[in-house]
PDB file of C-alpha atoms in Angstrom:
ATOM      1  CA  MET A  27     -45.561 -16.919   1.013  1.00  0.00           C
ATOM      2  CA  ALA A  28     -43.171 -15.334  -1.750  1.00  0.00           C
ATOM      3  CA  HIS A  29     -42.847 -15.571  -4.366  1.00  0.00           C
ATOM      4  CA  GLN A  30     -40.594 -18.989  -6.294  1.00  0.00           C
ATOM      5  CA  PRO A  31     -39.934 -18.189  -9.434  1.00  0.00           C
ATOM      6  CA  PRO A  32     -39.397 -21.656 -11.533  1.00  0.00           C
ATOM      7  CA  GLU A  33     -36.866 -24.305 -11.569  1.00  0.00           C
ATOM      8  CA  ASP A  34     -35.201 -23.412 -14.919  1.00  0.00           C
ATOM      9  CA  GLU A  35     -35.357 -19.664 -14.633  1.00  0.00           C
ATOM     10  CA  ILE A  36     -32.967 -20.240 -11.266  1.00  0.00           C
ATOM     11  CA  CYS A  37     -30.900 -22.564 -13.284  1.00  0.00           C
ATOM     12  CA  ASP A  38     -30.705 -19.935 -16.207  1.00  0.00           C
ATOM     13  CA  ALA A  39     -29.871 -16.991 -13.880  1.00  0.00           C
ATOM     14  CA  VAL A  40     -27.385 -19.023 -12.166  1.00  0.00           C
ATOM     15  CA  ALA A  41     -25.587 -20.783 -15.264  1.00  0.00           C
ATOM     16  CA  SER A  42     -25.107 -17.169 -16.586  1.00  0.00           C
ATOM     17  CA  ALA A  43     -23.026 -15.917 -13.581  1.00  0.00           C
ATOM     18  CA  ASN A  44     -20.761 -19.323 -11.879  1.00  0.00           C
ATOM     19  CA  TRP A  45     -19.190 -16.884 -10.114  1.00  0.00           C
ATOM     20  CA  MET A  46     -22.477 -16.092  -8.153  1.00  0.00           C
ATOM     21  CA  ALA A  47     -23.537 -20.003  -7.593  1.00  0.00           C
ATOM     22  CA  THR A  48     -19.798 -20.187  -6.521  1.00  0.00           C
ATOM     23  CA  ALA A  49     -20.312 -17.241  -4.173  1.00  0.00           C
ATOM     24  CA  GLU A  50     -24.005 -18.070  -2.853  1.00  0.00           C
ATOM     25  CA  PHE A  51     -22.769 -22.094  -2.036  1.00  0.00           C
ATOM     26  CA  VAL A  52     -20.255 -20.057   0.100  1.00  0.00           C
ATOM     27  CA  ALA A  53     -21.899 -17.488   1.606  1.00  0.00           C
ATOM     28  CA  SER A  54     -24.888 -20.419   2.918  1.00  0.00           C
ATOM     29  CA  GLN A  55     -21.556 -21.746   4.783  1.00  0.00           C
ATOM     30  CA  VAL A  56     -19.510 -19.418   6.042  1.00  0.00           C
ATOM     31  CA  ALA A  57     -21.445 -15.498   7.110  1.00  0.00           C
ATOM     32  CA  SER A  58     -18.167 -13.700   6.731  1.00  0.00           C
ATOM     33  CA  ALA A  59     -15.013 -14.441   4.095  1.00  0.00           C
ATOM     34  CA  LEU A  60     -12.981 -13.551   0.787  1.00  0.00           C
ATOM     35  CA  LEU A  61     -13.893 -15.776  -1.483  1.00  0.00           C
ATOM     36  CA  VAL A  62     -10.865 -16.296  -4.316  1.00  0.00           C
ATOM     37  CA  ASP A  63     -11.425 -18.440  -7.195  1.00  0.00           C
ATOM     38  CA  MET A  64      -8.659 -18.312  -9.587  1.00  0.00           C
ATOM     39  CA  GLY A  65      -8.769 -20.404 -12.302  1.00  0.00           C
ATOM     40  CA  SER A  66      -6.696 -20.883 -15.177  1.00  0.00           C
ATOM     41  CA  THR A  67      -7.448 -17.977 -16.608  1.00  0.00           C
ATOM     42  CA  THR A  68      -9.201 -16.064 -14.617  1.00  0.00           C
ATOM     43  CA  THR A  69      -9.916 -14.607 -10.456  1.00  0.00           C
ATOM     44  CA  ASP A  70     -13.334 -13.696  -8.988  1.00  0.00           C
ATOM     45  CA  ILE A  71     -12.587 -11.947  -5.426  1.00  0.00           C
ATOM     46  CA  LEU A  72     -16.165 -11.172  -3.665  1.00  0.00           C
ATOM     47  CA  SER A  73     -16.699 -10.312  -0.340  1.00  0.00           C
ATOM     48  CA  ILE A  74     -19.503 -12.246   1.970  1.00  0.00           C
ATOM     49  CA  ARG A  75     -20.678 -10.302   4.797  1.00  0.00           C
ATOM     50  CA  ASP A  76     -23.818 -11.439   7.333  1.00  0.00           C
ATOM     51  CA  GLY A  77     -24.020 -14.323   5.108  1.00  0.00           C
ATOM     52  CA  ALA A  78     -25.155 -12.487   2.041  1.00  0.00           C
ATOM     53  CA  VAL A  79     -22.349 -11.891  -1.012  1.00  0.00           C
ATOM     54  CA  ARG A  80     -21.094  -8.239  -2.362  1.00  0.00           C
ATOM     55  CA  TYR A  81     -20.482  -7.114  -4.933  1.00  0.00           C
ATOM     56  CA  ARG A  82     -20.512  -4.254  -7.357  1.00  0.00           C
ATOM     57  CA  GLY A  83     -20.831  -5.674 -10.587  1.00  0.00           C
ATOM     58  CA  TYR A  84     -22.426  -8.261 -12.770  1.00  0.00           C
ATOM     59  CA  SER A  85     -21.370  -7.776 -16.656  1.00  0.00           C
ATOM     60  CA  ASP A  86     -17.960  -8.692 -17.002  1.00  0.00           C
ATOM     61  CA  PHE A  87     -17.626  -4.798 -17.680  1.00  0.00           C
ATOM     62  CA  GLU A  88     -18.678  -3.606 -14.671  1.00  0.00           C
ATOM     63  CA  ARG A  89     -16.569  -7.364 -12.914  1.00  0.00           C
ATOM     64  CA  LEU A  90     -13.766  -5.772 -14.480  1.00  0.00           C
ATOM     65  CA  ARG A  91     -13.705  -2.190 -13.611  1.00  0.00           C
ATOM     66  CA  GLN A  92     -14.582  -3.181 -10.272  1.00  0.00           C
ATOM     67  CA  GLU A  93     -11.472  -6.041  -9.701  1.00  0.00           C
ATOM     68  CA  GLU A  94     -13.944  -7.932  -9.010  1.00  0.00           C
ATOM     69  CA  LEU A  95     -12.602 -10.023 -11.947  1.00  0.00           C
ATOM     70  CA  VAL A  96      -9.054 -10.185 -12.682  1.00  0.00           C
ATOM     71  CA  TYR A  97      -7.309 -11.953 -15.913  1.00  0.00           C
ATOM     72  CA  THR A  98      -5.333 -13.593 -14.599  1.00  0.00           C
ATOM     73  CA  GLY A  99      -5.178 -17.608 -13.902  1.00  0.00           C
ATOM     74  CA  ALA A 100      -3.027 -20.198 -12.642  1.00  0.00           C
ATOM     75  CA  VAL A 101      -2.299 -21.789 -15.900  1.00  0.00           C
ATOM     76  CA  ARG A 102      -3.338 -20.017 -19.131  1.00  0.00           C
ATOM     77  CA  THR A 103      -2.289 -16.485 -18.724  1.00  0.00           C
ATOM     78  CA  PRO A 104       0.735 -15.254 -20.952  1.00  0.00           C
ATOM     79  CA  LEU A 105       4.357 -13.604 -19.347  1.00  0.00           C
ATOM     80  CA  MET A 106       3.643 -10.727 -21.047  1.00  0.00           C
ATOM     81  CA  ALA A 107       0.002  -9.718 -19.731  1.00  0.00           C
ATOM     82  CA  VAL A 108       1.801 -10.001 -16.255  1.00  0.00           C
ATOM     83  CA  ALA A 109       5.516  -8.080 -16.334  1.00  0.00           C
ATOM     84  CA  GLU A 110       7.095  -6.370 -19.127  1.00  0.00           C
ATOM     85  CA  ARG A 111      10.655  -6.818 -17.741  1.00  0.00           C
ATOM     86  CA  ALA A 112      12.119  -9.415 -15.821  1.00  0.00           C
ATOM     87  CA  PRO A 113      15.014  -8.930 -13.178  1.00  0.00           C
ATOM     88  CA  PHE A 114      17.914 -10.767 -15.154  1.00  0.00           C
ATOM     89  CA  ASP A 115      21.830 -10.552 -14.528  1.00  0.00           C
ATOM     90  CA  GLY A 116      21.201  -7.542 -12.544  1.00  0.00           C
ATOM     91  CA  ASP A 117      19.294  -5.843 -14.803  1.00  0.00           C
ATOM     92  CA  MET A 118      15.635  -5.013 -15.218  1.00  0.00           C
ATOM     93  CA  VAL A 119      15.030  -6.840 -19.173  1.00  0.00           C
ATOM     94  CA  LEU A 120      12.582  -6.124 -21.822  1.00  0.00           C
ATOM     95  CA  LEU A 121      10.624  -8.827 -22.202  1.00  0.00           C
ATOM     96  CA  ALA A 122       9.522 -10.246 -25.583  1.00  0.00           C
ATOM     97  CA  ALA A 123       5.708  -9.220 -26.031  1.00  0.00           C
ATOM     98  CA  GLU A 124       5.165 -12.639 -27.489  1.00  0.00           C
ATOM     99  CA  HIS A 125       2.930 -15.366 -26.556  1.00  0.00           C
ATOM    100  CA  PHE A 126       6.480 -17.425 -25.230  1.00  0.00           C
ATOM    101  CA  ALA A 127       5.485 -18.415 -22.120  1.00  0.00           C
ATOM    102  CA  THR A 128       2.403 -18.865 -19.505  1.00  0.00           C
ATOM    103  CA  MET A 129       1.675 -19.055 -15.369  1.00  0.00           C
ATOM    104  CA  ALA A 130       1.646 -23.301 -15.652  1.00  0.00           C
ATOM    105  CA  ASP A 131       5.362 -22.686 -17.197  1.00  0.00           C
ATOM    106  CA  VAL A 132       6.627 -20.856 -14.211  1.00  0.00           C
ATOM    107  CA  TYR A 133       4.257 -23.123 -11.476  1.00  0.00           C
ATOM    108  CA  ARG A 134       5.805 -26.090 -13.184  1.00  0.00           C
ATOM    109  CA  LEU A 135       9.570 -24.277 -12.377  1.00  0.00           C
ATOM    110  CA  LEU A 136       8.265 -23.742  -9.228  1.00  0.00           C
ATOM    111  CA  GLY A 137       7.484 -27.516  -8.311  1.00  0.00           C
ATOM    112  CA  ARG A 138       3.760 -25.596  -7.512  1.00  0.00           C
ATOM    113  CA  LEU A 139       1.880 -26.639 -10.584  1.00  0.00           C
ATOM    114  CA  PRO A 140      -0.572 -29.654 -10.074  1.00  0.00           C
ATOM    115  CA  GLU A 141       0.112 -31.934 -12.943  1.00  0.00           C
ATOM    116  CA  HIS A 142      -3.692 -32.388 -13.848  1.00  0.00           C
ATOM    117  CA  ALA A 143      -4.473 -28.156 -13.854  1.00  0.00           C
ATOM    118  CA  ASP A 144      -2.503 -27.434 -17.099  1.00  0.00           C
ATOM    119  CA  GLN A 145      -4.733 -29.278 -19.296  1.00  0.00           C
ATOM    120  CA  TRP A 146      -3.580 -26.903 -22.289  1.00  0.00           C
ATOM    121  CA  PRO A 147      -0.830 -27.460 -25.139  1.00  0.00           C
ATOM    122  CA  ALA A 148       2.097 -25.458 -24.283  1.00  0.00           C
ATOM    123  CA  ALA A 149       2.950 -22.364 -25.831  1.00  0.00           C
ATOM    124  CA  ASP A 150       5.387 -23.850 -28.495  1.00  0.00           C
ATOM    125  CA  GLY A 151       3.920 -27.204 -28.626  1.00  0.00           C
ATOM    126  CA  GLY A 152       6.378 -28.615 -26.398  1.00  0.00           C
ATOM    127  CA  ALA A 153       7.465 -30.644 -23.007  1.00  0.00           C
ATOM    128  CA  LYS A 154       5.408 -30.120 -19.826  1.00  0.00           C
ATOM    129  CA  THR A 155       8.238 -30.481 -17.993  1.00  0.00           C
ATOM    130  CA  PRO A 156      10.628 -28.147 -16.351  1.00  0.00           C
ATOM    131  CA  GLU A 157      13.600 -27.953 -18.819  1.00  0.00           C
ATOM    132  CA  GLY A 158      10.771 -27.321 -21.294  1.00  0.00           C
ATOM    133  CA  SER A 159       9.382 -24.476 -19.171  1.00  0.00           C
ATOM    134  CA  ALA A 160      12.720 -23.132 -18.841  1.00  0.00           C
ATOM    135  CA  ARG A 161      13.460 -23.175 -22.512  1.00  0.00           C
ATOM    136  CA  ARG A 162       9.689 -20.685 -23.321  1.00  0.00           C
ATOM    137  CA  ILE A 163      10.632 -18.139 -20.112  1.00  0.00           C
ATOM    138  CA  ALA A 164      14.270 -17.928 -21.408  1.00  0.00           C
ATOM    139  CA  ARG A 165      12.771 -16.887 -24.756  1.00  0.00           C
ATOM    140  CA  LEU A 166      11.374 -14.370 -23.536  1.00  0.00           C
ATOM    141  CA  LEU A 167      14.547 -12.973 -22.528  1.00  0.00           C
ATOM    142  CA  GLY A 168      15.572 -13.762 -25.679  1.00  0.00           C
ATOM    143  CA  ARG A 169      18.015 -16.577 -24.372  1.00  0.00           C
ATOM    144  CA  ASP A 170      18.364 -19.999 -24.284  1.00  0.00           C
ATOM    145  CA  LEU A 171      17.703 -22.466 -22.645  1.00  0.00           C
ATOM    146  CA  GLY A 172      21.633 -23.861 -21.738  1.00  0.00           C
ATOM    147  CA  ASP A 173      22.601 -19.879 -21.659  1.00  0.00           C
ATOM    148  CA  GLU A 174      22.220 -20.610 -17.776  1.00  0.00           C
ATOM    149  CA  ALA A 175      21.232 -22.741 -15.166  1.00  0.00           C
ATOM    150  CA  LEU A 176      18.454 -24.543 -14.396  1.00  0.00           C
ATOM    151  CA  ASP A 177      18.232 -22.354 -11.252  1.00  0.00           C
ATOM    152  CA  VAL A 178      18.448 -18.881 -12.786  1.00  0.00           C
ATOM    153  CA  TRP A 179      15.333 -19.330 -15.311  1.00  0.00           C
ATOM    154  CA  ARG A 180      13.753 -20.743 -11.216  1.00  0.00           C
ATOM    155  CA  GLN A 181      15.141 -17.485  -9.919  1.00  0.00           C
ATOM    156  CA  VAL A 182      13.048 -15.803 -12.867  1.00  0.00           C
ATOM    157  CA  ALA A 183       9.968 -17.986 -12.693  1.00  0.00           C
ATOM    158  CA  ALA A 184       9.434 -16.720  -9.138  1.00  0.00           C
ATOM    159  CA  TYR A 185       9.695 -13.456 -10.419  1.00  0.00           C
ATOM    160  CA  PHE A 186       6.897 -13.685 -11.911  1.00  0.00           C
ATOM    161  CA  GLY A 187       4.866 -15.432  -9.124  1.00  0.00           C
ATOM    162  CA  GLU A 188       5.330 -12.407  -7.153  1.00  0.00           C
ATOM    163  CA  ARG A 189       4.122 -10.328  -9.709  1.00  0.00           C
ATOM    164  CA  GLN A 190       1.099 -12.154 -10.066  1.00  0.00           C
ATOM    165  CA  LEU A 191       0.581 -12.637  -6.017  1.00  0.00           C
ATOM    166  CA  GLN A 192       0.968  -9.092  -6.103  1.00  0.00           C
ATOM    167  CA  LYS A 193      -1.797  -8.577  -8.534  1.00  0.00           C
ATOM    168  CA  LEU A 194      -3.861 -10.535  -7.056  1.00  0.00           C
ATOM    169  CA  HIS A 195      -3.213  -8.973  -3.080  1.00  0.00           C
ATOM    170  CA  LEU A 196      -3.665  -5.052  -4.175  1.00  0.00           C
ATOM    171  CA  ALA A 197      -7.710  -6.571  -5.598  1.00  0.00           C
ATOM    172  CA  CYS A 198      -8.683  -8.041  -2.599  1.00  0.00           C
ATOM    173  CA  LEU A 199      -6.941  -5.339  -0.629  1.00  0.00           C
ATOM    174  CA  ARG A 200      -9.522  -2.988  -3.041  1.00  0.00           C
ATOM    175  CA  GLN A 201     -12.269  -5.429  -2.405  1.00  0.00           C
ATOM    176  CA  LEU A 202     -11.972  -5.099   1.571  1.00  0.00           C
ATOM    177  CA  SER A 203     -12.343  -1.881   1.626  1.00  0.00           C
ATOM    178  CA  CYS A 204     -15.612  -2.026   0.622  1.00  0.00           C
ATOM    179  CA  GLY A 205     -16.986  -2.798   3.637  1.00  0.00           C
ATOM    180  CA  PRO A 206     -16.396  -4.142   7.125  1.00  0.00           C
ATOM    181  CA  LEU A 207     -15.062  -8.006   7.048  1.00  0.00           C
ATOM    182  CA  HIS A 208     -13.764  -9.066  10.615  1.00  0.00           C
ATOM    183  CA  GLY A 209      -9.733 -10.006  10.836  1.00  0.00           C
ATOM    184  CA  ASP A 210     -10.895 -13.632  11.284  1.00  0.00           C
ATOM    185  CA  ALA A 211     -12.797 -14.185   8.359  1.00  0.00           C
ATOM    186  CA  PRO A 212     -11.240 -16.433   6.164  1.00  0.00           C
ATOM    187  CA  LEU A 213     -10.212 -16.306   2.415  1.00  0.00           C
ATOM    188  CA  VAL A 214     -11.789 -19.569   1.034  1.00  0.00           C
ATOM    189  CA  GLY A 215     -10.091 -20.243  -1.741  1.00  0.00           C
ATOM    190  CA  ALA A 216     -12.022 -22.466  -5.029  1.00  0.00           C
ATOM    191  CA  GLY A 217      -9.957 -23.177  -8.636  1.00  0.00           C
ATOM    192  CA  VAL A 218      -7.187 -25.262 -10.026  1.00  0.00           C
ATOM    193  CA  GLY A 219      -5.137 -21.896  -8.834  1.00  0.00           C
ATOM    194  CA  ARG A 220      -5.990 -22.542  -4.287  1.00  0.00           C
ATOM    195  CA  PHE A 221      -1.808 -23.272  -4.515  1.00  0.00           C
ATOM    196  CA  VAL A 222      -1.679 -19.762  -5.116  1.00  0.00           C
ATOM    197  CA  LEU A 223      -4.646 -18.453  -2.962  1.00  0.00           C
ATOM    198  CA  GLN A 224      -2.953 -19.746  -0.196  1.00  0.00           C
ATOM    199  CA  ARG A 225       0.077 -17.967  -0.320  1.00  0.00           C
ATOM    200  CA  LEU A 226      -2.222 -15.243  -1.099  1.00  0.00           C
ATOM    201  CA  ALA A 227      -3.561 -15.764   2.438  1.00  0.00           C
ATOM    202  CA  GLN A 228      -0.968 -15.873   4.465  1.00  0.00           C
ATOM    203  CA  ARG A 229      -0.016 -12.225   2.728  1.00  0.00           C
ATOM    204  CA  LEU A 230      -4.130 -10.658   3.547  1.00  0.00           C
ATOM    205  CA  ASP A 231      -3.301 -12.345   7.052  1.00  0.00           C
ATOM    206  CA  ARG A 232      -6.165 -14.499   6.976  1.00  0.00           C
ATOM    207  CA  PRO A 233      -6.930 -18.036   7.474  1.00  0.00           C
ATOM    208  CA  TYR A 234      -7.414 -20.121   4.409  1.00  0.00           C
ATOM    209  CA  VAL A 235     -10.608 -22.548   4.466  1.00  0.00           C
ATOM    210  CA  ASP A 236     -10.389 -24.130   0.939  1.00  0.00           C
ATOM    211  CA  ILE A 237     -14.020 -24.464  -0.820  1.00  0.00           C
ATOM    212  CA  GLY A 238     -13.085 -28.472  -0.537  1.00  0.00           C
ATOM    213  CA  ASP A 239     -14.108 -28.952   2.949  1.00  0.00           C
ATOM    214  CA  LEU A 240     -16.785 -26.868   2.553  1.00  0.00           C
ATOM    215  CA  ILE A 241     -18.480 -29.031  -0.339  1.00  0.00           C
ATOM    216  CA  ASN A 242     -17.607 -31.860   1.888  1.00  0.00           C
ATOM    217  CA  SER A 243     -18.814 -31.066   4.773  1.00  0.00           C
ATOM    218  CA  VAL A 244     -21.962 -30.721   2.639  1.00  0.00           C
ATOM    219  CA  PRO A 245     -24.250 -34.629   3.213  1.00  0.00           C
ATOM    220  CA  GLY A 246     -24.619 -36.230  -0.052  1.00  0.00           C
ATOM    221  CA  SER A 247     -21.271 -34.295  -1.308  1.00  0.00           C
ATOM    222  CA  PRO A 248     -18.173 -36.386  -3.775  1.00  0.00           C
ATOM    223  CA  ALA A 249     -15.789 -36.642  -1.230  1.00  0.00           C
ATOM    224  CA  SER A 250     -13.330 -35.759  -4.305  1.00  0.00           C
ATOM    225  CA  PRO A 251     -10.699 -32.791  -3.833  1.00  0.00           C
ATOM    226  CA  SER A 252     -11.182 -32.663  -8.079  1.00  0.00           C
ATOM    227  CA  ALA A 253     -15.249 -30.736  -6.522  1.00  0.00           C
ATOM    228  CA  ALA A 254     -13.242 -27.815  -5.841  1.00  0.00           C
ATOM    229  CA  ASP A 255     -11.423 -27.054  -8.964  1.00  0.00           C
ATOM    230  CA  VAL A 256     -14.911 -27.396 -10.607  1.00  0.00           C
ATOM    231  CA  ALA A 257     -16.830 -24.991  -7.543  1.00  0.00           C
ATOM    232  CA  PRO A 258     -19.124 -23.584  -9.737  1.00  0.00           C
ATOM    233  CA  ALA A 259     -20.553 -26.952 -11.437  1.00  0.00           C
ATOM    234  CA  VAL A 260     -20.789 -28.280  -7.579  1.00  0.00           C
ATOM    235  CA  ALA A 261     -22.424 -25.224  -6.388  1.00  0.00           C
ATOM    236  CA  VAL A 262     -25.039 -24.832  -9.166  1.00  0.00           C
ATOM    237  CA  ALA A 263     -25.792 -28.379  -8.268  1.00  0.00           C
ATOM    238  CA  LYS A 264     -25.711 -27.919  -4.633  1.00  0.00           C
ATOM    239  CA  LEU A 265     -28.885 -24.888  -5.537  1.00  0.00           C
ATOM    240  CA  ALA A 266     -31.244 -27.563  -7.166  1.00  0.00           C
ATOM    241  CA  MET A 267     -30.714 -29.575  -4.735  1.00  0.00           C
ATOM    242  CA  ARG A 268     -31.723 -27.172  -2.644  1.00  0.00           C
ATOM    243  CA  LEU A 269     -34.880 -25.726  -4.543  1.00  0.00           C
ATOM    244  CA  LYS A 270     -35.765 -29.453  -4.731  1.00  0.00           C
ATOM    245  CA  SER A 271     -35.954 -30.426  -0.672  1.00  0.00           C
TER     246      SER A 271
END
């Protein structure tokens, strides 16, 4: 019989790499998939082939180098980290390199941000409204909210959304180049940024599977959309349950 490490050793190891816990859970449910877990600040990208998690980095440094960890998220990422310029009035305008606005402002203005996803104060401490988000985005361009109609700032926001999506798309293509993944293998989306990942799956021409559906398919799982927002915590619980069974 193979040696079974003590439960506390396994839990400690999992706790130090919550991305692995999520990936191991997905691998137990789907034999082949591209797992993308987009949180408020970062995104994890991992391939699952033949029921096993494939990764080339383990530490943050290694994972950043391999783009298995991408420092871009659906809420807290400053817009100055997404692009240096933005289109405005027919020009590409250089942005102020200040923490004036975040991706939460982008997705709020575009009407895509789930209300529960943004748990942090706005960059200026102001209102979390479309107008407040537009004001913060305008400031990046050295403008004021009232200088243009709201639709103009919404168009600027769409540019930042596109730039972030492009970054994730290219990182996914890099992971897919590391080994064969059947064309029908889905993109499994996790985290509060799942609304972005549905668009990413379309761009990759892959079916989309929400990790919440995988969680809820396991007996004894809470049928709650919020479980998919905190997939690592749920995955750790599932692994612990497997150890006890």
